[in-house]
Coordinates of C-alpha atoms in Angstrom, one line a residue:
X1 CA 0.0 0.0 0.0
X2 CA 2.9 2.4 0.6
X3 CA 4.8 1.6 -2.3
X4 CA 1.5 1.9 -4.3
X5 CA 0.7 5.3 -2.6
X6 CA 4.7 6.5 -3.2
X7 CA 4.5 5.7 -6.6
X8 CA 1.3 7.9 -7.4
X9 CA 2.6 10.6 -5.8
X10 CA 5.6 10.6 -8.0
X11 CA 3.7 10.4 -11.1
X12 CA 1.3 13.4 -9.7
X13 CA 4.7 15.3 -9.3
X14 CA 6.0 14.5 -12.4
X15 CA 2.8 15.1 -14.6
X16 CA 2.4 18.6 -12.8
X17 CA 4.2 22.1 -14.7
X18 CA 7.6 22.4 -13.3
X19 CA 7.6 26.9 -12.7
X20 CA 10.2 29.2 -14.2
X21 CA 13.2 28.7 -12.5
X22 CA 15.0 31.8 -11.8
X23 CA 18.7 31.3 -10.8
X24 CA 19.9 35.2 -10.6
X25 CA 19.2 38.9 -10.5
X26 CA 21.9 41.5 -10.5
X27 CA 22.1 45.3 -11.6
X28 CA 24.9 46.8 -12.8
X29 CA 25.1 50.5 -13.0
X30 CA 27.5 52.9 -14.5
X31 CA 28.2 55.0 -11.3
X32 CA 26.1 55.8 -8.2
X33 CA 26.9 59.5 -7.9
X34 CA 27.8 62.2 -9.3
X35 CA 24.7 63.1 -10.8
X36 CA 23.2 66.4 -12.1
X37 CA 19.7 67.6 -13.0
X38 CA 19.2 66.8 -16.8
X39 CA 21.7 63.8 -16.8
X40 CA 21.1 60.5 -18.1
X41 CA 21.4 57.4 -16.1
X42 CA 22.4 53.9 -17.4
X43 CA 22.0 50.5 -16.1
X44 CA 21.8 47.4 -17.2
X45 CA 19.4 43.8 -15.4
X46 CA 21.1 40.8 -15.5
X47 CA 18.6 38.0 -15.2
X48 CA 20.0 34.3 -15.5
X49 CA 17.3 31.6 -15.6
X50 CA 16.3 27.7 -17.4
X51 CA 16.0 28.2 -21.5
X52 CA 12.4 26.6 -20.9
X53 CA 11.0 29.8 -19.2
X54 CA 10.0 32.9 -21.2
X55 CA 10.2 36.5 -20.4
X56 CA 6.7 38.2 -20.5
X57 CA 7.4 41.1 -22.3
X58 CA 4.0 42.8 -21.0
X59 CA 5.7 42.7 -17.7
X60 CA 8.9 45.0 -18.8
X61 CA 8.4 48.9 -17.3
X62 CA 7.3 51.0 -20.0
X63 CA 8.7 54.3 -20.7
X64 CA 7.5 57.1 -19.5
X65 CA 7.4 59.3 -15.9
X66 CA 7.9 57.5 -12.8
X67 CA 7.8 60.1 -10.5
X68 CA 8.2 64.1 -10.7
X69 CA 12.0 64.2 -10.5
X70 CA 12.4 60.1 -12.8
X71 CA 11.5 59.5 -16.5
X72 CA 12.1 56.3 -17.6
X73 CA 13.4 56.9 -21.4
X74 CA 14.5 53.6 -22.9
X75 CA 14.0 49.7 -22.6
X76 CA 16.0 47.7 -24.4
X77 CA 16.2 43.7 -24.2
X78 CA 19.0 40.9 -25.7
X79 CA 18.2 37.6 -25.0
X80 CA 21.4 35.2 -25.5
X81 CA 21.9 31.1 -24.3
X82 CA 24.8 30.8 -22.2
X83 CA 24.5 26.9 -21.7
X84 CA 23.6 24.0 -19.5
X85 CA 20.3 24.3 -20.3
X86 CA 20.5 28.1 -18.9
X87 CA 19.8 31.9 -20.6
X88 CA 21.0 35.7 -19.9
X89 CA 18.1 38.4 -20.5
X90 CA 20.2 41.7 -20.6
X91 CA 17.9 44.5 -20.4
X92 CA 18.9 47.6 -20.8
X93 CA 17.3 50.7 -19.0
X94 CA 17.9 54.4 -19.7
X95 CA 16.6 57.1 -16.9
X96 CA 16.9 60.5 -16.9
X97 CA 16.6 62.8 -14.0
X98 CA 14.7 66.2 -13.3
X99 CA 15.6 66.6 -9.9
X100 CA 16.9 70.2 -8.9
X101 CA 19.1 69.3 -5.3
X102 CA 19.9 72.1 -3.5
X103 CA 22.7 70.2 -1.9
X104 CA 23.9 66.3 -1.9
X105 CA 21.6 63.6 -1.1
X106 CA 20.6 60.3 -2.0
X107 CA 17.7 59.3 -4.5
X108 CA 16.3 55.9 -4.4
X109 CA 15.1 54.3 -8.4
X110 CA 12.3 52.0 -7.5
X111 CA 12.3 48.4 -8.2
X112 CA 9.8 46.5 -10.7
X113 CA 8.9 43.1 -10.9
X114 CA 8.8 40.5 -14.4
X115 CA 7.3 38.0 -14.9
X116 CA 8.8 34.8 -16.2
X117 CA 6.5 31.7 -18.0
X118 CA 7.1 28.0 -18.1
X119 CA 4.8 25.4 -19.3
X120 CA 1.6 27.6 -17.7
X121 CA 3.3 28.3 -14.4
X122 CA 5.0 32.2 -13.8
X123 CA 7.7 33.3 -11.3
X124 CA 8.4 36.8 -10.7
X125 CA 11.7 38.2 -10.5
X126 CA 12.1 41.5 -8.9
X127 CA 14.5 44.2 -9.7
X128 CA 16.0 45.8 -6.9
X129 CA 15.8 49.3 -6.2
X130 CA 19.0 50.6 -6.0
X131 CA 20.8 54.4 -5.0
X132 CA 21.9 57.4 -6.5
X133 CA 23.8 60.6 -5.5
X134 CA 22.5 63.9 -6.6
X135 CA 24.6 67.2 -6.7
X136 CA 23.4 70.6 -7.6
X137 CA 25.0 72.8 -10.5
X138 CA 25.6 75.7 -7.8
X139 CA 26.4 76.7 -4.6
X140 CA 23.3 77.9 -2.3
X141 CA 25.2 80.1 -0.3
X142 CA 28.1 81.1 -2.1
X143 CA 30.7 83.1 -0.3
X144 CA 30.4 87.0 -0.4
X145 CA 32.2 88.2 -3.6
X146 CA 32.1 92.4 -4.1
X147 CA 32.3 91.6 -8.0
X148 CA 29.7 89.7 -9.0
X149 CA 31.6 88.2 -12.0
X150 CA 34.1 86.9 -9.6
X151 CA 31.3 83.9 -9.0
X152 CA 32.2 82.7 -12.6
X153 CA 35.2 81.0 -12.9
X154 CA 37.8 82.3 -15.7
X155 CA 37.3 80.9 -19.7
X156 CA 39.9 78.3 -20.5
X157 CA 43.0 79.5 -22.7
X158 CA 43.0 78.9 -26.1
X159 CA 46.0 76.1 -26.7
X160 CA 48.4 77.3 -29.3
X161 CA 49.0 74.3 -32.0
X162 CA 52.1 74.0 -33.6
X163 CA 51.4 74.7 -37.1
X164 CA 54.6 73.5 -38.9
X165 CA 53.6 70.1 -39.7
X166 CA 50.1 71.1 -41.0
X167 CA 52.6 73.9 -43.3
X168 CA 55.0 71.6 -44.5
X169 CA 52.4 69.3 -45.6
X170 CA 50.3 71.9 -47.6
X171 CA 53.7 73.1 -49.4
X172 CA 54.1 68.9 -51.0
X173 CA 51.0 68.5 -51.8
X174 CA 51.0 72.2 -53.4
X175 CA 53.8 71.2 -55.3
X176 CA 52.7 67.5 -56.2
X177 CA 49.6 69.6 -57.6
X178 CA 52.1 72.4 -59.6
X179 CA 53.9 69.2 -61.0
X180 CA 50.7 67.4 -62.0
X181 CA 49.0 70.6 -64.0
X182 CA 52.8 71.4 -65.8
X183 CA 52.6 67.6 -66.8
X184 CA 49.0 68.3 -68.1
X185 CA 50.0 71.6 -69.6
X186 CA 53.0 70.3 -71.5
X187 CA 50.6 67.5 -72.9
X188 CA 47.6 69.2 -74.3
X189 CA 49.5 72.5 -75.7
X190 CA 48.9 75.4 -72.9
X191 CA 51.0 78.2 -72.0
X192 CA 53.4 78.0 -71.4
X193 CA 54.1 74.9 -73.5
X194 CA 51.8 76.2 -76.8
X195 CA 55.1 77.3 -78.9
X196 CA 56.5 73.4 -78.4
X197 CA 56.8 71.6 -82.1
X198 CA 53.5 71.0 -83.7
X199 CA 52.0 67.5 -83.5
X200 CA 51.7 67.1 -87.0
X201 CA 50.8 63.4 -87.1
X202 CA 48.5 64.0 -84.0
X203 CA 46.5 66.3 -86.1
X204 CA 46.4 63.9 -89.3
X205 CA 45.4 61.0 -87.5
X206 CA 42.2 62.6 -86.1
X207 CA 41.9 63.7 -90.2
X208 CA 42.2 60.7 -91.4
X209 CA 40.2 58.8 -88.9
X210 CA 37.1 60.8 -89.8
X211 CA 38.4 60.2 -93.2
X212 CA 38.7 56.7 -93.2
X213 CA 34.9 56.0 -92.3
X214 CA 33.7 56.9 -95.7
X215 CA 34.5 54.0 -98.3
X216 CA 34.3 56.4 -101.6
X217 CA 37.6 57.3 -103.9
X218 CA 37.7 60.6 -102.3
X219 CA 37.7 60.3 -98.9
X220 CA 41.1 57.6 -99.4
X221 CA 42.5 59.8 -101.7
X222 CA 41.8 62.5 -98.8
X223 CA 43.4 60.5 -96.3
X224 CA 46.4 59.6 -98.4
X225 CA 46.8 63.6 -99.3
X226 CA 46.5 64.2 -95.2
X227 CA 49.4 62.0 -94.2
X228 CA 51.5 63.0 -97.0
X229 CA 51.3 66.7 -95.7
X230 CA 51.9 65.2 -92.2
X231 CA 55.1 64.0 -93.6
X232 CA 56.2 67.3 -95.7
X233 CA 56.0 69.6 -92.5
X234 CA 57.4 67.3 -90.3
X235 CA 60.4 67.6 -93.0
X236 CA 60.0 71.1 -93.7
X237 CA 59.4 70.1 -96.9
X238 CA 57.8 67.7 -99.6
X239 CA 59.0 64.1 -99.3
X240 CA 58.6 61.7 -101.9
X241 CA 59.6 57.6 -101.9
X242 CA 63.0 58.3 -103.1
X243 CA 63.4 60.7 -99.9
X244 CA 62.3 58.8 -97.2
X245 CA 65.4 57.9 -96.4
X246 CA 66.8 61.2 -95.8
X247 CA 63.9 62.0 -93.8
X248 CA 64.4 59.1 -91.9
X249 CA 67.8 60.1 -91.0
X250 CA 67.0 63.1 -89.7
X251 CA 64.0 62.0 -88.1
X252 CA 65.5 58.7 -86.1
X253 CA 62.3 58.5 -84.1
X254 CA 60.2 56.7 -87.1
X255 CA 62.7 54.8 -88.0
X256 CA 61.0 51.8 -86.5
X257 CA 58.1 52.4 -89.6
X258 CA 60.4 52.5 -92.2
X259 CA 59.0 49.5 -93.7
X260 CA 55.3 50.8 -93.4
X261 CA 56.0 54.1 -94.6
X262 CA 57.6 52.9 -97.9
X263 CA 54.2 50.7 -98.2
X264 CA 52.6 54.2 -97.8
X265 CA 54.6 55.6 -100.5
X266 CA 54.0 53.0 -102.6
X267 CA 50.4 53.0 -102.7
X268 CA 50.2 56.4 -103.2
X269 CA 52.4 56.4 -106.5
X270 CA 49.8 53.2 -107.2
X271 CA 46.7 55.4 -106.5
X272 CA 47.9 58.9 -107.8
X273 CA 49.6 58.2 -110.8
X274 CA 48.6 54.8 -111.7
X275 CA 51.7 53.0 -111.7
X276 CA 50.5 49.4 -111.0
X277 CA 53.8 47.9 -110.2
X278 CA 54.5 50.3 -107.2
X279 CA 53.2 47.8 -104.8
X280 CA 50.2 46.5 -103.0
X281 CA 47.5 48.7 -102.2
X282 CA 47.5 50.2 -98.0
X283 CA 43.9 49.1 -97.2
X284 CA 42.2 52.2 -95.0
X285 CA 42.5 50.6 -91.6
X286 CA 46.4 49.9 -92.1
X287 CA 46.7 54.1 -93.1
X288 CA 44.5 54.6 -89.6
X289 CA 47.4 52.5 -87.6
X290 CA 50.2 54.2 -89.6
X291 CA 49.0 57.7 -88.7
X292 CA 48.3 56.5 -85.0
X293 CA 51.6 55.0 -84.3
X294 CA 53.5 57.7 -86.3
X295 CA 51.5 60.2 -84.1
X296 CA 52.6 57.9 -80.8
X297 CA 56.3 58.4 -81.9
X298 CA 55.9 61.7 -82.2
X299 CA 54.3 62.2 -78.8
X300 CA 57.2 60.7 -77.5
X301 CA 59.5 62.6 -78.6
X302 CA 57.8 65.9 -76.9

């Protein structure tokens, strides 16, 4: 009969909702004094219980006044499993105070229960109320000063910076700027740079290209004409086959387009004065490349 009536009690205990199991409570605060009217205060609930239970977030203070001199501003809750079968609910609280002391004392932020749920049964942990120091901004009674500005303390000096660093760095990066434009300058043509040698074969290769994208007799004959003319004022005067290499020798940056150039002049005898057996014809796109890398050499060259 015992045994019977031990064993129904254990199945009555173990068939009933275990509660929420609470293990801790602590608050930890920033500071407990020290505090002015207007200033906000910080702290943060540490609650430790079983994973199983579940915090009632109906039961979490709301923001809002909690006295004359307390506002509650902010609630803010992180929920995080720290194991063996246990979780951490940070929550973080945010007052503010309005209290105007007239000298030191003590204020007390009141505590406030939550409620915890496990399998239909609730546990309340409690918050504990905890202290604060209040100052006040002034003095009541000050001593007696016959100036009344000598209640204010004196503005802070201006701190003189040392200004050499900041200097030094302005004058590189002035320079590195100077360097960069005269770079640009000397590139594109501007003053000072605009009575450098003319970039003939830059000039012809911009001709020719819009040249080049018509396919009728005139437009190659155009683009043949524009490249010879190239050539003749790079020479300071008119070059034919039989001088290219003269101007060549005076002109050692194209010597690396010899071989092109006499293909040039070979279709242009072929095309303006019909001598067949000059050589084989320089289709448009190989005059385009010619004018371009002539133009390229030239560049380099300043």
């Amino acid at each position: 009969m015992r045994a019977a009536f031990f064993a129904l009690s254990l199945l009555l205990a173990l068939a009933a909702p275990a509660a929420a199991e609470v293990k801790s409570v602590r608050l930890y605060a920033d500071r407990s004094f020290g505090f002015f009217v207007g200033d906000l205060v910080t702290a943060r609930l540490e609650i430790i219980a079983d994973s199983a239970s579940r915090l009632q977030t109906a039961s979490l203070p709301r923001p809002g006044a909690l006295d004359y001199w307390l506002d509650l501003r902010d609630v803010h809750v992180r929920e995080q499993p720290i194991g063996d079968g246990l979780t951490r609910w940070d929550i973080e609280l945010v007052y503010q105070l309005f209290y105007v002391a007239l000298d030191v004392r003590n204020l007390q932020i009141p505590p406030f229960p939550l409620r915890f749920l496990r399998e239909g049964e609730s546990e309340i942990a409690r918050a504990p109320a905890w202290t604060i120091g209040v100052s006040p901004l002034r003095e009541v009674l000050p001593a007696r000063r016959d100036n009344p500005t000598d209640y204010m303390r004196a503005d802070r000096g201006v701190e003189q910076g040392d200004a050499t660093t900041p200097a030094a760095r302005a004058g590189i990066f002035a320079a590195l700027a100077f360097g960069a434009l005269a770079l640009v300058a000397h590139d594109r043509g501007w003053p000072p740079f605009h009575r450098r040698r003319a970039r003939v074969f830059a000039a012809a290769a911009r001709r020719i290209a819009a040249l080049t994208k018509g396919d009728g007799e005139a437009s190659r004959r155009a683009a043949m004409l524009a490249l010879h003319r190239a050539i003749d004022e790079a020479a300071g005067r008119r070059i034919f086959a039989e001088d290219l290499d003269a101007f060549l020798s005076s002109h050692a940056e194209f010597a690396s387009v010899k071989e092109a150039l006499g293909r040039f002049f070979n279709s242009s005898r072929a095309l303006f004065f019909g001598v067949a057996d000059a050589g084989g014809d320089l289709a448009a796109t190989e005059l385009l490349a010619l004018a371009k890398t002539l133009a390229a050499l030239e560049r380099s060259v300043g």
